């Protein structure tokens, strides 16, 4: 089985080392990892790097049997938007989607973290209005419902710091149990 490793790990200064650890963990479960950071991008003109990364990632996702997506909040209370795209792309291809997060709190709690519930306006219908004037999604889900429901509908699973000591490894264990 081949797994595309989606997530913002590629933006970390130690992306190669993180990738090496995650790829080794995949192999321990009999999973062949496809890690976007492994693409050879030398020799491209400056304006050609972005399209090359996109094309390479699409090719890797098409070659993968599953995606294991890092949904740990990235530069906001929510998942990395590129990872969200990749999760949706794999769902649209009909492939199992697995997600994990090093964060334990559901999205609603993260949206109010630092603001406090007292800063929210509670509407007559019970929904909460964030200080930005928009309703805060409160389905007790780890992230936006479209991400989480895609994971569940695909036959995959979500693992967070609330339910697993190592959420990434919990995904690997679950993916390794897929038939075929």
CSV table of C-alpha atoms in Angstrom, one decimal:
chain,number,residue,atom,x,y,z
A,1,UNK,CA,0.0,0.0,0.0
A,2,UNK,CA,1.2,3.5,-0.9
A,3,UNK,CA,0.4,6.5,1.4
A,4,UNK,CA,0.6,10.1,0.4
A,5,UNK,CA,1.8,12.0,3.5
A,6,UNK,CA,0.0,15.4,3.3
A,7,UNK,CA,0.6,18.2,5.7
A,8,UNK,CA,2.5,21.3,6.6
A,9,UNK,CA,5.6,19.4,7.7
A,10,UNK,CA,7.2,20.4,4.4
A,11,UNK,CA,7.3,24.0,5.7
A,12,UNK,CA,9.4,23.2,8.7
A,13,UNK,CA,13.1,23.9,8.8
A,14,UNK,CA,13.7,20.2,9.7
A,15,UNK,CA,11.3,18.9,7.0
A,16,UNK,CA,13.8,16.3,5.7
A,17,UNK,CA,14.4,14.9,9.2
A,18,UNK,CA,10.7,14.8,10.0
A,19,UNK,CA,10.0,13.1,6.7
A,20,UNK,CA,12.7,10.5,7.4
A,21,UNK,CA,11.1,9.6,10.7
A,22,UNK,CA,7.6,9.5,9.3
A,23,UNK,CA,8.7,7.4,6.3
A,24,UNK,CA,10.5,5.0,8.6
A,25,UNK,CA,7.3,4.7,10.7
A,26,UNK,CA,5.3,4.0,7.5
A,27,UNK,CA,7.7,1.2,6.4
A,28,UNK,CA,7.4,-0.4,9.9
A,29,UNK,CA,3.7,-0.8,9.1
A,30,UNK,CA,4.3,-2.2,5.6
A,31,UNK,CA,3.3,1.1,4.0
A,32,UNK,CA,5.3,2.7,1.2
A,33,UNK,CA,5.4,6.5,1.9
A,34,UNK,CA,5.1,9.2,-0.7
A,35,UNK,CA,6.4,12.4,0.9
A,36,UNK,CA,6.0,15.6,-1.1
A,37,UNK,CA,9.3,17.1,0.2
A,38,UNK,CA,11.2,14.3,-1.7
A,39,UNK,CA,10.5,15.8,-5.1
A,40,UNK,CA,13.6,16.9,-7.0
A,41,UNK,CA,13.1,20.6,-7.7
A,42,UNK,CA,16.6,21.6,-8.7
A,43,UNK,CA,17.1,23.2,-12.1
A,44,UNK,CA,13.7,24.8,-12.4
A,45,UNK,CA,13.4,28.4,-13.3
A,46,UNK,CA,12.0,30.5,-10.3
A,47,UNK,CA,8.5,30.8,-11.9
A,48,UNK,CA,8.4,27.0,-12.7
A,49,UNK,CA,8.9,25.7,-9.1
A,50,UNK,CA,5.3,26.2,-8.0
A,51,UNK,CA,3.7,24.5,-11.0
A,52,UNK,CA,6.3,21.7,-10.6
A,53,UNK,CA,5.4,21.1,-7.0
A,54,UNK,CA,1.7,21.1,-7.8
A,55,UNK,CA,2.1,18.6,-10.7
A,56,UNK,CA,4.4,16.4,-8.6
A,57,UNK,CA,2.0,16.3,-5.7
A,58,UNK,CA,-0.9,15.5,-7.9
A,59,UNK,CA,1.1,12.7,-9.5
A,60,UNK,CA,2.0,11.3,-6.1
A,61,UNK,CA,-1.6,11.5,-4.9
A,62,UNK,CA,-2.8,9.6,-8.0
A,63,UNK,CA,-0.2,6.9,-7.3
A,64,UNK,CA,-1.2,6.6,-3.7
A,65,UNK,CA,-3.7,4.2,-2.3
A,66,UNK,CA,-4.5,6.4,0.8
A,67,UNK,CA,-3.7,9.8,2.2
A,68,UNK,CA,-2.5,10.4,5.7
A,69,UNK,CA,-3.1,14.1,6.4
A,70,UNK,CA,-1.6,16.2,9.1
A,71,UNK,CA,-4.4,18.4,10.3
A,72,UNK,CA,-2.5,20.0,13.1
A,73,UNK,CA,-3.5,23.7,13.1
A,74,UNK,CA,-1.2,25.6,10.8
A,75,UNK,CA,-0.9,29.4,11.1
A,76,UNK,CA,-4.5,29.6,12.2
A,77,UNK,CA,-7.0,27.5,14.3
A,78,UNK,CA,-7.5,25.2,11.4
A,79,UNK,CA,-5.6,22.8,9.1
A,80,UNK,CA,-3.2,23.9,6.4
A,81,UNK,CA,-5.2,24.9,3.3
A,82,UNK,CA,-3.0,22.9,1.0
A,83,UNK,CA,-3.5,19.8,3.1
A,84,UNK,CA,-7.3,20.5,3.0
A,85,UNK,CA,-7.1,20.5,-0.8
A,86,UNK,CA,-5.1,17.3,-0.8
A,87,UNK,CA,-7.6,15.6,1.6
A,88,UNK,CA,-10.5,16.7,-0.7
A,89,UNK,CA,-8.6,15.6,-3.8
A,90,UNK,CA,-8.0,12.1,-2.5
A,91,UNK,CA,-11.6,11.9,-1.3
A,92,UNK,CA,-12.8,12.9,-4.8
A,93,UNK,CA,-10.7,10.1,-6.2
A,94,UNK,CA,-12.5,7.6,-3.9
A,95,UNK,CA,-9.4,6.8,-1.8
A,96,UNK,CA,-9.4,6.3,2.0
A,97,UNK,CA,-8.5,9.4,3.9
A,98,UNK,CA,-6.8,9.3,7.3
A,99,UNK,CA,-6.2,12.4,9.4
A,100,UNK,CA,-4.3,13.2,12.5
A,101,UNK,CA,-3.5,16.2,14.7
A,102,UNK,CA,-1.1,16.9,17.5
A,103,UNK,CA,-3.7,19.2,18.9
A,104,UNK,CA,-6.5,17.8,21.2
A,105,UNK,CA,-9.1,20.6,21.3
A,106,UNK,CA,-12.0,20.7,18.8
A,107,UNK,CA,-12.3,23.6,16.4
A,108,UNK,CA,-14.8,25.6,18.4
A,109,UNK,CA,-12.5,25.6,21.4
A,110,UNK,CA,-9.5,26.7,19.3
A,111,UNK,CA,-11.6,29.4,17.7
A,112,UNK,CA,-12.4,30.9,21.1
A,113,UNK,CA,-8.9,30.2,22.6
A,114,UNK,CA,-7.4,33.6,23.6
A,115,UNK,CA,-10.7,35.3,23.0
A,116,UNK,CA,-12.8,33.6,25.6
A,117,UNK,CA,-16.4,32.6,25.4
A,118,UNK,CA,-17.4,35.9,27.0
A,119,UNK,CA,-16.2,37.7,23.8
A,120,UNK,CA,-18.7,35.7,21.8
A,121,UNK,CA,-22.2,36.9,21.1
A,122,UNK,CA,-24.8,34.2,21.5
A,123,UNK,CA,-27.5,34.5,18.9
A,124,UNK,CA,-31.2,33.8,19.6
A,125,UNK,CA,-30.9,30.4,17.9
A,126,UNK,CA,-28.0,29.4,20.2
A,127,UNK,CA,-25.2,29.8,17.6
A,128,UNK,CA,-22.1,31.8,18.7
A,129,UNK,CA,-20.9,34.8,16.8
A,130,UNK,CA,-17.1,35.3,16.7
A,131,UNK,CA,-15.6,38.8,17.1
A,132,UNK,CA,-15.1,38.9,13.3
A,133,UNK,CA,-18.9,38.8,12.8
A,134,UNK,CA,-19.1,35.3,11.6
A,135,UNK,CA,-20.8,32.3,13.2
A,136,UNK,CA,-18.4,29.8,14.8
A,137,UNK,CA,-18.9,26.3,13.6
A,138,UNK,CA,-19.7,24.2,16.7
A,139,UNK,CA,-20.2,20.6,15.8
A,140,UNK,CA,-17.7,19.3,18.3
A,141,UNK,CA,-15.4,18.3,15.5
A,142,UNK,CA,-11.7,18.7,15.3
A,143,UNK,CA,-11.8,20.9,12.2
A,144,UNK,CA,-14.2,22.1,9.5
A,145,UNK,CA,-17.0,19.6,9.0
A,146,UNK,CA,-16.2,19.1,5.3
A,147,UNK,CA,-12.7,17.8,6.2
A,148,UNK,CA,-13.8,15.5,9.1
A,149,UNK,CA,-16.9,14.2,7.3
A,150,UNK,CA,-14.8,13.4,4.2
A,151,UNK,CA,-12.4,11.4,6.4
A,152,UNK,CA,-15.3,9.4,7.9
A,153,UNK,CA,-17.2,8.9,4.6
A,154,UNK,CA,-14.0,7.6,2.9
A,155,UNK,CA,-13.6,4.8,5.4
A,156,UNK,CA,-10.7,6.4,7.0
A,157,UNK,CA,-10.3,7.7,10.5
A,158,UNK,CA,-9.2,10.7,12.5
A,159,UNK,CA,-6.7,10.5,15.4
A,160,UNK,CA,-5.8,13.4,17.7
A,161,UNK,CA,-3.8,14.1,20.8
A,162,UNK,CA,-7.0,13.7,22.7
A,163,UNK,CA,-7.3,10.0,21.8
A,164,UNK,CA,-3.8,8.8,20.9
A,165,UNK,CA,-0.3,9.2,22.3
A,166,UNK,CA,1.0,9.3,18.7
A,167,UNK,CA,-1.8,10.3,16.3
A,168,UNK,CA,0.3,9.8,13.2
A,169,UNK,CA,1.2,6.2,14.3
A,170,UNK,CA,-2.5,5.6,15.1
A,171,UNK,CA,-3.3,6.5,11.4
A,172,UNK,CA,-0.6,4.1,10.2
A,173,UNK,CA,-2.1,1.3,12.3
A,174,UNK,CA,-5.6,2.0,11.0
A,175,UNK,CA,-4.4,2.3,7.4
A,176,UNK,CA,-2.4,-0.9,7.6
A,177,UNK,CA,-5.6,-2.8,8.5
A,178,UNK,CA,-7.3,-1.9,5.2
A,179,UNK,CA,-8.0,-4.9,3.0
A,180,UNK,CA,-5.9,-5.4,-0.1
